[in-house]
Amino acid sequence: MKIAFLGPEASFTQLAAIQLFPEDELVPQPNILDCFEAVSKGVVEKAVVPLENSIEGTVSMTLDYLYKTKGIKILAEAVMPIAHHFMMHHDSDSGSVEKIYSHPQALAQSFHFLDEHFKEVPKQDFSSTAAAAKYVSENPDRNLAAVANQFAANLYGLRIIHHNIHDFEQNHTRFIIISKASESYENQNLKVLGEKSGLLVTLPEDHAGGLHQVLSVFAWRKMNLSKIESRTLKTGLGNYFFFINVVGEWGSALHHNALEELRALDAETYFLGNYKEFGLES
């Protein structure tokens, strides 16, 4: 089975994908959109993409493509601790860093360290931490640095100058497995942290009490919401869709009737699936 992931090799997403699919063929993709398209077009059966970081919040691109890519389901969530390191080529001079490369979220998660030690050094966004490490390895004649993980340092032959430069110890990223098939994902080697359901809800129009009506559907049924996040529809100011997580199993008549009531309110509703959340190692 082929599994796409946000690449290149040695990205945090690959570390998650290796633990989730240790026996399958992993196919790196240059960006999140390509992961969704690979699943949508049947090039791969599933994909692993980042959804949320405990410091920087939701990965907005993932939410957008969950909404835009028709027929996509979430099969599972997985949470992994994140450790960032400051690395350079072995031939580079660590005393005169020219530029620092990394994914924008990694740069943000290491902001205080970089601001204290490399305040005047330019920082440049890269598509992933692994891609930044690869670029640094390919330019040994320049004093470039990357913020990435230990796996990337080993793969691309870089030396770690500073370990664990992330600003907060409780730095975790939540990943999701996406697929066109509505099926359950099980992994006996991973710890189950919980169970939830995902929904995408779009209000019919911007009117007073519209969001209250939607939330009331869950409230009177005593359905616990662990997450509700709005994203712009990009059709004008004030137009949003909502990503909602409902805690627990999704099996009773009350749960299924909730979808019918939402649709009766003319709220466009898409059920992403009921799935488990797993714990991963860093």
Short mmCIF file of C-alpha atoms in Angstrom, two decimals:
data_model
loop_
_atom_site.label_atom_id
_atom_site.label_comp_id
_atom_site.label_asym_id
_atom_site.label_seq_id
_atom_site.Cartn_x
_atom_site.Cartn_y
_atom_site.Cartn_z
CA MET A 1 0.00 0.00 0.00
CA LYS A 2 1.27 3.48 -0.90
CA ILE A 3 1.11 6.24 1.72
CA ALA A 4 1.83 9.88 0.84
CA PHE A 5 3.34 12.26 3.37
CA LEU A 6 4.54 15.85 3.50
CA GLY A 7 8.18 15.49 2.50
CA PRO A 8 10.95 15.45 1.74
CA GLU A 9 12.59 12.58 3.61
CA ALA A 10 13.34 13.24 7.30
CA SER A 11 10.40 15.59 7.75
CA PHE A 12 8.45 15.35 11.00
CA THR A 13 5.55 14.03 8.96
CA GLN A 14 7.69 11.15 7.72
CA LEU A 15 8.61 10.32 11.31
CA ALA A 16 4.88 10.12 12.05
CA ALA A 17 4.15 8.12 8.88
CA ILE A 18 6.88 5.56 9.68
CA GLN A 19 5.22 4.79 13.02
CA LEU A 20 1.72 4.74 11.56
CA PHE A 21 2.58 2.63 8.49
CA PRO A 22 5.81 0.72 9.25
CA GLU A 23 5.20 -1.94 6.59
CA ASP A 24 3.97 0.24 3.72
CA GLU A 25 5.61 2.24 0.93
CA LEU A 26 5.94 5.90 1.91
CA VAL A 27 5.79 8.44 -0.91
CA PRO A 28 7.04 11.99 -0.15
CA GLN A 29 5.11 14.95 -1.54
CA PRO A 30 6.44 18.52 -1.84
CA ASN A 31 3.44 20.17 -0.17
CA ILE A 32 0.14 19.50 1.59
CA LEU A 33 -1.95 20.09 -1.55
CA ASP A 34 -0.03 17.35 -3.36
CA CYS A 35 -0.80 14.96 -0.49
CA PHE A 36 -4.52 15.61 -0.86
CA GLU A 37 -4.41 15.37 -4.66
CA ALA A 38 -2.47 12.09 -4.52
CA VAL A 39 -5.27 10.61 -2.40
CA SER A 40 -8.06 12.20 -4.43
CA LYS A 41 -6.67 10.91 -7.75
CA GLY A 42 -5.96 7.44 -6.41
CA VAL A 43 -2.18 7.68 -6.79
CA VAL A 44 -1.91 6.58 -3.14
CA GLU A 45 -4.40 4.96 -0.80
CA LYS A 46 -3.78 7.28 2.16
CA ALA A 47 -1.74 10.29 3.24
CA VAL A 48 -0.34 11.67 6.49
CA VAL A 49 -0.44 15.46 6.92
CA PRO A 50 0.03 17.84 9.88
CA LEU A 51 -3.14 19.33 11.34
CA GLU A 52 -2.15 21.29 14.43
CA ASN A 53 0.77 22.32 16.61
CA SER A 54 0.43 22.97 20.33
CA ILE A 55 2.37 26.26 20.04
CA GLU A 56 1.49 27.68 16.64
CA GLY A 57 -2.04 26.32 16.30
CA THR A 58 -3.84 24.82 13.32
CA VAL A 59 -2.16 24.24 9.95
CA SER A 60 -4.60 26.34 7.95
CA MET A 61 -3.69 24.76 4.61
CA THR A 62 -4.74 21.32 5.88
CA LEU A 63 -8.13 22.64 7.01
CA ASP A 64 -8.66 24.39 3.69
CA TYR A 65 -8.01 21.23 1.67
CA LEU A 66 -10.17 19.13 3.98
CA TYR A 67 -12.97 21.45 2.95
CA LYS A 68 -12.08 21.78 -0.74
CA THR A 69 -11.15 18.16 -1.55
CA LYS A 70 -14.39 16.27 -1.99
CA GLY A 71 -14.78 12.78 -0.60
CA ILE A 72 -11.87 12.93 1.83
CA LYS A 73 -12.23 11.18 5.20
CA ILE A 74 -10.09 11.24 8.36
CA LEU A 75 -9.09 7.73 9.48
CA ALA A 76 -7.04 8.62 12.57
CA GLU A 77 -5.16 11.31 14.47
CA ALA A 78 -1.66 10.95 15.91
CA VAL A 79 0.18 13.22 18.34
CA MET A 80 3.99 13.42 18.36
CA PRO A 81 6.43 15.41 20.54
CA ILE A 82 8.51 17.83 18.47
CA ALA A 83 12.20 18.66 19.06
CA HIS A 84 14.01 21.29 16.97
CA HIS A 85 17.79 21.51 16.58
CA PHE A 86 20.08 24.14 15.03
CA MET A 87 22.35 22.51 12.45
CA MET A 88 24.97 23.41 9.85
CA HIS A 89 27.29 21.70 7.36
CA HIS A 90 30.47 20.26 8.88
CA ASP A 91 32.56 22.62 6.72
CA SER A 92 30.64 25.75 7.73
CA ASP A 93 31.73 28.31 10.30
CA SER A 94 29.23 28.33 13.16
CA GLY A 95 30.57 31.69 14.30
CA SER A 96 29.35 33.59 11.23
CA VAL A 97 25.94 32.27 10.19
CA GLU A 98 24.77 33.82 6.90
CA LYS A 99 21.10 32.74 6.87
CA ILE A 100 18.78 30.37 8.73
CA TYR A 101 16.26 28.19 6.89
CA SER A 102 13.26 26.22 8.13
CA HIS A 103 9.52 25.72 7.93
CA PRO A 104 7.74 28.89 9.17
CA GLN A 105 6.20 27.02 12.10
CA ALA A 106 9.59 25.67 13.20
CA LEU A 107 11.04 29.18 13.06
CA ALA A 108 8.12 30.46 15.11
CA GLN A 109 8.45 27.63 17.63
CA SER A 110 12.14 28.53 18.11
CA PHE A 111 11.64 32.29 17.99
CA HIS A 112 13.08 33.20 21.42
CA PHE A 113 16.25 31.15 20.96
CA LEU A 114 16.87 32.53 17.48
CA ASP A 115 16.08 36.07 18.60
CA GLU A 116 18.54 35.81 21.48
CA HIS A 117 21.44 34.14 19.65
CA PHE A 118 20.92 35.06 15.98
CA LYS A 119 18.86 38.23 16.09
CA GLU A 120 20.57 39.90 13.12
CA VAL A 121 20.73 36.78 10.93
CA PRO A 122 18.05 36.63 8.20
CA LYS A 123 15.51 33.82 8.47
CA GLN A 124 13.91 32.32 5.39
CA ASP A 125 10.82 30.10 5.16
CA PHE A 126 11.12 26.70 3.55
CA SER A 127 8.45 24.16 2.60
CA SER A 128 9.56 21.82 5.41
CA THR A 129 12.29 21.46 8.03
CA ALA A 130 13.75 18.52 6.10
CA ALA A 131 13.88 20.52 2.86
CA ALA A 132 15.76 23.25 4.72
CA ALA A 133 18.29 20.72 6.04
CA LYS A 134 18.73 19.26 2.56
CA TYR A 135 19.35 22.72 1.10
CA VAL A 136 21.99 23.48 3.74
CA SER A 137 23.73 20.17 3.00
CA GLU A 138 23.85 21.04 -0.71
CA ASN A 139 25.60 24.39 -0.08
CA PRO A 140 28.72 23.57 1.97
CA ASP A 141 30.54 26.66 0.66
CA ARG A 142 28.11 28.97 2.50
CA ASN A 143 27.60 29.42 6.24
CA LEU A 144 23.95 28.40 6.20
CA ALA A 145 21.95 26.88 9.04
CA ALA A 146 18.71 24.92 9.33
CA VAL A 147 16.23 24.30 12.11
CA ALA A 148 15.19 20.66 11.81
CA ASN A 149 15.09 17.31 13.61
CA GLN A 150 17.76 14.75 14.48
CA PHE A 151 16.63 12.47 11.64
CA ALA A 152 17.30 15.24 9.09
CA ALA A 153 20.74 15.94 10.56
CA ASN A 154 21.68 12.27 10.26
CA LEU A 155 20.24 11.84 6.76
CA TYR A 156 21.89 14.93 5.26
CA GLY A 157 25.17 14.76 7.18
CA LEU A 158 24.79 17.96 9.17
CA ARG A 159 26.23 18.67 12.61
CA ILE A 160 23.95 19.90 15.36
CA ILE A 161 25.33 23.09 16.89
CA HIS A 162 22.51 23.63 19.40
CA HIS A 163 20.10 20.95 20.64
CA ASN A 164 16.44 21.43 21.63
CA ILE A 165 16.07 25.07 20.69
CA HIS A 166 12.24 25.05 20.72
CA ASP A 167 10.82 27.63 23.12
CA PHE A 168 8.43 25.32 24.99
CA GLU A 169 8.96 21.78 26.23
CA GLN A 170 5.33 20.81 25.59
CA ASN A 171 5.69 21.13 21.83
CA HIS A 172 3.51 18.56 20.06
CA THR A 173 2.13 18.25 16.55
CA ARG A 174 -1.11 16.50 15.66
CA PHE A 175 -1.18 14.61 12.36
CA ILE A 176 -4.12 13.06 10.52
CA ILE A 177 -4.44 10.11 8.16
CA ILE A 178 -6.67 10.98 5.21
CA SER A 179 -8.28 8.64 2.68
CA LYS A 180 -11.21 8.41 0.27
CA ALA A 181 -12.29 5.16 1.92
CA SER A 182 -14.43 5.17 5.07
CA GLU A 183 -12.57 2.57 7.10
CA SER A 184 -11.16 2.23 10.58
CA TYR A 185 -7.45 2.46 11.34
CA GLU A 186 -6.00 0.23 14.06
CA ASN A 187 -2.45 -0.08 15.36
CA GLN A 188 -1.76 -2.40 18.29
CA ASN A 189 1.74 -0.97 18.73
CA LEU A 190 0.54 2.56 19.50
CA LYS A 191 -1.17 3.94 22.58
CA VAL A 192 -4.76 5.09 22.06
CA LEU A 193 -5.26 8.56 23.55
CA GLY A 194 -8.95 8.98 22.78
CA GLU A 195 -11.69 8.92 20.17
CA LYS A 196 -13.47 11.72 18.33
CA SER A 197 -15.44 12.66 15.23
CA GLY A 198 -14.75 15.42 12.71
CA LEU A 199 -17.30 17.61 10.93
CA LEU A 200 -17.19 20.48 8.48
CA VAL A 201 -20.14 22.86 8.83
CA THR A 202 -20.98 25.87 6.66
CA LEU A 203 -23.73 28.26 7.72
CA PRO A 204 -26.26 29.16 5.00
CA GLU A 205 -25.86 32.90 5.53
CA ASP A 206 -24.49 35.38 8.04
CA HIS A 207 -27.36 36.09 10.40
CA ALA A 208 -27.84 36.77 14.10
CA GLY A 209 -27.81 33.57 16.14
CA GLY A 210 -26.66 31.36 13.28
CA LEU A 211 -23.66 29.92 15.11
CA HIS A 212 -25.73 29.61 18.31
CA GLN A 213 -28.24 27.45 16.41
CA VAL A 214 -25.46 25.14 15.23
CA LEU A 215 -23.93 24.81 18.69
CA SER A 216 -27.35 24.18 20.24
CA VAL A 217 -27.65 21.03 18.10
CA PHE A 218 -24.75 19.58 20.10
CA ALA A 219 -25.55 21.22 23.45
CA TRP A 220 -29.00 19.73 24.14
CA ARG A 221 -27.67 16.29 23.16
CA LYS A 222 -24.80 16.75 25.66
CA MET A 223 -22.24 16.15 22.91
CA ASN A 224 -18.86 17.42 24.09
CA LEU A 225 -16.98 19.58 21.55
CA SER A 226 -13.20 19.54 21.97
CA LYS A 227 -12.56 21.88 19.06
CA ILE A 228 -14.43 24.41 16.95
CA GLU A 229 -12.46 26.52 14.51
CA SER A 230 -13.55 28.88 11.77
CA ARG A 231 -11.86 29.27 8.40
CA THR A 232 -12.71 31.80 5.74
CA LEU A 233 -14.45 30.53 2.60
CA LYS A 234 -12.46 33.09 0.61
CA THR A 235 -15.69 34.32 -0.96
CA GLY A 236 -15.92 37.56 1.01
CA LEU A 237 -15.59 38.98 4.49
CA GLY A 238 -17.73 37.22 7.08
CA ASN A 239 -18.06 33.95 5.12
CA TYR A 240 -16.71 30.98 7.07
CA PHE A 241 -16.83 27.24 7.46
CA PHE A 242 -16.30 25.51 10.80
CA PHE A 243 -14.17 22.49 11.68
CA ILE A 244 -15.69 20.73 14.69
CA ASN A 245 -14.47 17.83 16.82
CA VAL A 246 -16.98 15.85 18.89
CA VAL A 247 -15.48 13.73 21.71
CA GLY A 248 -16.21 9.99 21.95
CA GLU A 249 -17.89 7.38 19.81
CA TRP A 250 -20.36 8.27 17.08
CA GLY A 251 -23.00 5.60 17.10
CA SER A 252 -26.24 6.52 18.82
CA ALA A 253 -29.40 7.78 17.15
CA LEU A 254 -28.83 11.14 18.83
CA HIS A 255 -25.53 11.51 17.01
CA HIS A 256 -26.93 10.65 13.60
CA ASN A 257 -29.97 12.87 14.17
CA ALA A 258 -27.62 15.75 14.93
CA LEU A 259 -26.51 15.72 11.30
CA GLU A 260 -30.11 15.77 10.13
CA GLU A 261 -30.92 18.71 12.39
CA LEU A 262 -27.89 20.64 11.11
CA ARG A 263 -29.05 20.08 7.55
CA ALA A 264 -32.58 21.11 8.52
CA LEU A 265 -31.04 24.43 9.55
CA ASP A 266 -29.70 24.67 5.97
CA ALA A 267 -26.16 24.26 7.29
CA GLU A 268 -23.98 22.43 4.75
CA THR A 269 -22.56 19.53 6.78
CA TYR A 270 -19.88 16.99 5.91
CA PHE A 271 -19.00 14.14 8.28
CA LEU A 272 -15.23 13.46 8.13
CA GLY A 273 -15.45 10.28 10.19
CA ASN A 274 -15.19 8.85 13.68
CA TYR A 275 -11.60 7.94 14.52
CA LYS A 276 -9.06 7.25 17.25
CA GLU A 277 -6.18 9.43 18.39
CA PHE A 278 -2.80 7.70 18.86
CA GLY A 279 0.37 8.70 20.67
CA LEU A 280 3.68 8.63 18.78
CA GLU A 281 7.34 8.81 19.83
CA SER A 282 9.51 11.76 18.88
#
